[in-house]
Each structure stands twice: as structure tokens, then as C-alpha cells.
Coordinates of N, CA and C in Angstrom, one line a residue:
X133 N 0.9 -1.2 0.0 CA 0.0 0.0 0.0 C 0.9 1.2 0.0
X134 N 0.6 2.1 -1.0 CA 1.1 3.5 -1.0 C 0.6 4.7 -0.4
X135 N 0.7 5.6 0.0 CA 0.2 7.4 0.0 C 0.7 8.1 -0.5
X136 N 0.0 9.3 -0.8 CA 0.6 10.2 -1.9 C -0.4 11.4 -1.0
X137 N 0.6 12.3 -0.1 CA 0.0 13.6 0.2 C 0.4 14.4 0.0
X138 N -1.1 15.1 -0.6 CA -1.0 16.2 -1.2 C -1.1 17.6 0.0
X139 N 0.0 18.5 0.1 CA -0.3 19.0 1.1 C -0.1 20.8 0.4
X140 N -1.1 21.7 0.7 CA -1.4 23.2 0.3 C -1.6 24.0 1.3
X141 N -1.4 24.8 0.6 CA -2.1 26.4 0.8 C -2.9 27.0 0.1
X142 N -4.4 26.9 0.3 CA -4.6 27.4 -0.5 C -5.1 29.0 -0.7
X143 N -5.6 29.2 -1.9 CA -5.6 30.6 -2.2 C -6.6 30.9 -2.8
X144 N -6.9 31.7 -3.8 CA -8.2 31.7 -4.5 C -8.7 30.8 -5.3
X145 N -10.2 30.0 -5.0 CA -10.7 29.2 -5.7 C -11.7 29.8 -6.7
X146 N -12.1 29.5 -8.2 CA -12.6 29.5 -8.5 C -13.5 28.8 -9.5
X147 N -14.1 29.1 -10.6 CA -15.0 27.6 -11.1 C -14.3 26.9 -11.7
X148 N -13.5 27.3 -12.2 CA -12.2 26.2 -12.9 C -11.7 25.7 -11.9
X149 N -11.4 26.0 -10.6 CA -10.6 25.0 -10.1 C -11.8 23.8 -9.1
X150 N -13.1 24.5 -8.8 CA -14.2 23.3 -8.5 C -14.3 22.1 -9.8
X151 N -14.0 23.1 -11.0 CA -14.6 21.6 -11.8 C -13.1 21.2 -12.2
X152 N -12.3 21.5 -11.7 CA -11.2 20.5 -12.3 C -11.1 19.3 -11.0
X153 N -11.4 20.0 -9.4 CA -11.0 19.0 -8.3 C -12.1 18.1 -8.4
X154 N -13.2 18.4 -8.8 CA -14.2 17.1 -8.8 C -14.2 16.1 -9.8
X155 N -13.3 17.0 -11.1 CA -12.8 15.8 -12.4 C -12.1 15.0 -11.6
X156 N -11.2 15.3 -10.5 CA -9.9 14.6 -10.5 C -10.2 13.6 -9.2
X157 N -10.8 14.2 -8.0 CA -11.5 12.9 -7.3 C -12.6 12.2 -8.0
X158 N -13.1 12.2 -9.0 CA -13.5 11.3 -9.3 C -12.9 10.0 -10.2
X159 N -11.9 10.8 -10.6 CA -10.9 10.1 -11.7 C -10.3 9.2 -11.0
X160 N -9.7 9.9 -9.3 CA -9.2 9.0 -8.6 C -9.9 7.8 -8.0
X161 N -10.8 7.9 -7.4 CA -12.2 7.0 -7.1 C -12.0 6.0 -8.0
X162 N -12.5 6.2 -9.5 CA -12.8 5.3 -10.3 C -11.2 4.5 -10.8
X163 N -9.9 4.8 -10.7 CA -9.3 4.1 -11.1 C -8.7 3.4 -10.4
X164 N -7.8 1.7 -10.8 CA -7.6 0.9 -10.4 C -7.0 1.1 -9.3
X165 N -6.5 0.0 -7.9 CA -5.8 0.5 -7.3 C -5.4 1.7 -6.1
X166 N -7.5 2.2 -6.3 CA -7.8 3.2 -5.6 C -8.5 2.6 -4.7
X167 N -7.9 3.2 -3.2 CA -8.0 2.6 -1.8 C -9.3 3.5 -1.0
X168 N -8.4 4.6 -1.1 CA -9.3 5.6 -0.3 C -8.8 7.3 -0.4
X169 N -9.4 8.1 0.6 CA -8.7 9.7 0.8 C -8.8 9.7 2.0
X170 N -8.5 11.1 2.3 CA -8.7 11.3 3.9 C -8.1 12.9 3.6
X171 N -8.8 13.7 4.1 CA -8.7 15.1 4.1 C -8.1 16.0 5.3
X172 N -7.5 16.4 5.7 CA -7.0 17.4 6.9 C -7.2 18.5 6.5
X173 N -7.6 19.8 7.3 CA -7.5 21.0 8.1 C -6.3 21.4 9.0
X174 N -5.6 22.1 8.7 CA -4.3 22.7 10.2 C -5.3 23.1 11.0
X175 N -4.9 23.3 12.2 CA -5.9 24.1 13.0 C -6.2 25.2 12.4
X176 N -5.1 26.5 12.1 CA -5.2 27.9 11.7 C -6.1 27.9 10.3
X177 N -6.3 26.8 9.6 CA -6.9 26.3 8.4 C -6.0 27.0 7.4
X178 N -4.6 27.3 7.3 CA -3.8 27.8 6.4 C -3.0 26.4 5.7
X179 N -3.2 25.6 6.3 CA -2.4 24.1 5.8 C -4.1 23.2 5.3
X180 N -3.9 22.4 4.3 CA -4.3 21.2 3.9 C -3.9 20.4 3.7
X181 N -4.6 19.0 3.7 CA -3.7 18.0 3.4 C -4.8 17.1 2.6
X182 N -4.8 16.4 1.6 CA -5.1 15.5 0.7 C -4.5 14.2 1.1
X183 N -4.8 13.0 1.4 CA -4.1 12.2 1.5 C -4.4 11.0 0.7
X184 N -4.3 10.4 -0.4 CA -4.8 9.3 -1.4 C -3.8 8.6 -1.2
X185 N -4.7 6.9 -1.0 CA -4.1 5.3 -0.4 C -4.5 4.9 -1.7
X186 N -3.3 4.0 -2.0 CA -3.0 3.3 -3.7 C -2.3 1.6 -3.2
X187 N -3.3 1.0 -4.0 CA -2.6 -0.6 -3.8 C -1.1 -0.5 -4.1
X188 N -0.7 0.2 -5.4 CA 0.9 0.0 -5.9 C 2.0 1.4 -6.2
X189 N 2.8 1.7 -6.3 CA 3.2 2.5 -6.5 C 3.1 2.9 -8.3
X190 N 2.8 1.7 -8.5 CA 2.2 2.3 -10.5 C 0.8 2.5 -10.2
X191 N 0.0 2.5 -9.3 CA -1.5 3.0 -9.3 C -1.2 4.8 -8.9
X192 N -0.2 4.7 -8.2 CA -0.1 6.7 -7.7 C 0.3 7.1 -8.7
X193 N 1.4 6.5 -9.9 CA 1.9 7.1 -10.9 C 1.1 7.3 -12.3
X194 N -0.1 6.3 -12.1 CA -0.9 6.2 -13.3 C -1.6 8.0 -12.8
X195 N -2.3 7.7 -11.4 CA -3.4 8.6 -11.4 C -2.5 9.9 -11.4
X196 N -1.3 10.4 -10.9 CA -0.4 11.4 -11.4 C -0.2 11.9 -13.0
X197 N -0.4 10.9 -13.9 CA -0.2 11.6 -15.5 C -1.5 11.0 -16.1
X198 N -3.2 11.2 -15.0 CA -4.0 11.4 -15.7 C -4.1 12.4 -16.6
X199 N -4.8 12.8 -17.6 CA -4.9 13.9 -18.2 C -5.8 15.3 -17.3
X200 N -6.6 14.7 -16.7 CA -7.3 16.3 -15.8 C -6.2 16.4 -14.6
X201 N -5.7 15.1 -14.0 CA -4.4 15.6 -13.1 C -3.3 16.8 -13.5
X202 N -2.7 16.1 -14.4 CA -2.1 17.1 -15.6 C -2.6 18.6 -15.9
X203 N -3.5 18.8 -16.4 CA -4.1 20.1 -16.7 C -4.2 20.6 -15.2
X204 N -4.6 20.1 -14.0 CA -4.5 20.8 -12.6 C -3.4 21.4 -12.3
X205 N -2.5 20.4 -12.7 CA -1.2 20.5 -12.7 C -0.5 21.8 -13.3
X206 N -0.9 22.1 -14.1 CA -0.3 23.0 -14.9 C -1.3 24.5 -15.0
X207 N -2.1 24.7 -14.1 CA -2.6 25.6 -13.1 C -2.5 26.6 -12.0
X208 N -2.0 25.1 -11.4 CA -2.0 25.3 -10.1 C -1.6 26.4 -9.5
X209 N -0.7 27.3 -9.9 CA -0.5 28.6 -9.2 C -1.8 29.7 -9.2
X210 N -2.8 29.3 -10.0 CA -3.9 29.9 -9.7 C -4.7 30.0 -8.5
X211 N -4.8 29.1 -7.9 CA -5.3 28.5 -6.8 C -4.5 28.3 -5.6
X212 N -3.5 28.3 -5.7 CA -2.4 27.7 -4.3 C -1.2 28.7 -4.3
X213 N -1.1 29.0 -2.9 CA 0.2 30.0 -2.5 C 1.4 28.9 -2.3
X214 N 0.9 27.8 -2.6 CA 1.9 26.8 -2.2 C 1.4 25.3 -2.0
X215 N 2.6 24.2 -2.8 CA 2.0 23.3 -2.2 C 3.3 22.4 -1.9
X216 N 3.5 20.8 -1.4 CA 4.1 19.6 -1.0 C 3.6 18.5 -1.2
X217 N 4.4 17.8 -1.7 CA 3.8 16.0 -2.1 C 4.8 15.1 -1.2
X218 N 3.9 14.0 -0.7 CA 4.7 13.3 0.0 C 4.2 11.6 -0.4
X219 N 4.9 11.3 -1.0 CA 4.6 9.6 -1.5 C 5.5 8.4 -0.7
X220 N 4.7 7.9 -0.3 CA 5.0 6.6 1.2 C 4.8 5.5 0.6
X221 N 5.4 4.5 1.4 CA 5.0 2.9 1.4 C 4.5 3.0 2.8
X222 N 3.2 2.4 3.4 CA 2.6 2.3 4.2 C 3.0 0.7 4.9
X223 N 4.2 0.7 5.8 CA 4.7 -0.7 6.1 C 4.3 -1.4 7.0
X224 N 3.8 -0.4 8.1 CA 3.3 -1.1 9.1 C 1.8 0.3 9.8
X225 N 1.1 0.0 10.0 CA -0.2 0.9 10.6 C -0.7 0.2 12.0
X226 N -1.0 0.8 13.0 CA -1.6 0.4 14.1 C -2.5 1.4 14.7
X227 N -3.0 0.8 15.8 CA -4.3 1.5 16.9 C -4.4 1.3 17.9
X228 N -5.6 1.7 18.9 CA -6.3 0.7 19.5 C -7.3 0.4 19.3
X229 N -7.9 0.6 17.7 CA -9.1 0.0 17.5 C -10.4 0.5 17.9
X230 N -10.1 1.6 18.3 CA -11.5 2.2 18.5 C -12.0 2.2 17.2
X231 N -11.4 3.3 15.8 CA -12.3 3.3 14.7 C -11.4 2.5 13.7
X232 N -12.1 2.1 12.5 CA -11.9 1.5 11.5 C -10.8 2.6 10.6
X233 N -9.7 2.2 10.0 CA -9.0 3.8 9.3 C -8.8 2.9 7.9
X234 N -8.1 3.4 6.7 CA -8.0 2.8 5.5 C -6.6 1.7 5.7
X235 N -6.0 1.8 6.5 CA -4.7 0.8 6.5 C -5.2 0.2 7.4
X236 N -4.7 -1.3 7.6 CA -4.6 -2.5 8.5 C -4.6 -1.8 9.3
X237 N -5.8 -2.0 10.4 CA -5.8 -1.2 12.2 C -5.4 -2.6 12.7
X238 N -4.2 -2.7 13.1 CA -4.1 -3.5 14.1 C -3.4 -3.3 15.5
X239 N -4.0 -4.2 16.3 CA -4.2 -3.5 17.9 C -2.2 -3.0 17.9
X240 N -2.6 -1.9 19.2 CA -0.9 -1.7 19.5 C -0.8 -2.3 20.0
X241 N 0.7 -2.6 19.8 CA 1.0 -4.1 20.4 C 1.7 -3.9 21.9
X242 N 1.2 -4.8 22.6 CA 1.6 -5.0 24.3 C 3.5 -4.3 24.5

């Protein structure tokens, strides 16, 4: 299992960038190898975080040179004062199982 966080600033949105982020989560949704998301707020709400779970590291790279990814891509200073990507192998995940999360919750161990 991989991650790929997408992490911003953002800045001014507008209808081009609502209809390109709903092309693009749904792009991600529907293609192979697509696990889940998970969204963050910083407290100050000046940080975001995007976080998309991929079975392989060729599923993060496919959804990377989608074509509406791409076109976001090549935007993006419209919308964002800033952003960071962070792509992981997810090797080991634990809890204590109170809630269900997208990686193997398994208990912390004694």
C-alpha cells in the first residue's frame, strides 16, 4: 500500500478549479488500485492536506499523468500559494481500534 500527500495552501478558488477538483476525485475514485482519501485542516486552516491510499506504487503514478491531473497540474498557481507531495510505502499501521481507518488497524502491540 502506498500514500501520496498532497499537502497546500490554498488561495483563491474558483469555477475552474471546483470543476477540475471534482474531475480529479473522481478520476481517482474510479481508477484501479484506488484505496481511499482522507482530508486534513491545520488548526489555523492555512495548511491542507489531501491524502490518497493506492494498492501499488504504479496506481499513484498512473493517477499522477492522468490527463485532468495534468491540466490541474499545470494551473495550479492559480489557486495555491503553495504546495508539497509526500509519497510513502505504508509498512506497518496500528491503533487501538476504537475506529476502523483505511490501512490494516491493528491493535498496539503489548
Amino acid at each position: 500500500m502506498f500514500s501520496a500527500a498532497f499537502i497546500w495552501e490554498p488561495g483563491q478558488y474558483d469555477a475552474e478549479f471546483e470543476r477540475l477538483d471534482a474531475l480529479i476525485d473522481a478520476v481517482a475514485r474510479a481508477m484501479p488500485g484506488f484505496l481511499g482519501v482522507e482530508v486534513w485542516v491545520s488548526e489555523s486552516g492555512q495548511r491542507r492536506n489531501a491524502t490518497y491510499y493506492w494498492a501499488s506504487l504504479e496506481d499513484v503514478q498512473a493517477f499522477s499523468q492522468h490527463p485532468h491531473h495534468l491540466e490541474a497540474k499545470r494551473q495550479y498557481a492559480r489557486w495555491y500559494k503553495g504546495f508539497h507531495i509526500v509519497i510513502s510505502e505504508v509498512v506497518r499501521s496500528y491503533g487501538d481500534g476504537a475506529f476502523a481507518h483505511l490501512t490494516p488497524n491493528n491493535r498496539v502491540p503489548a
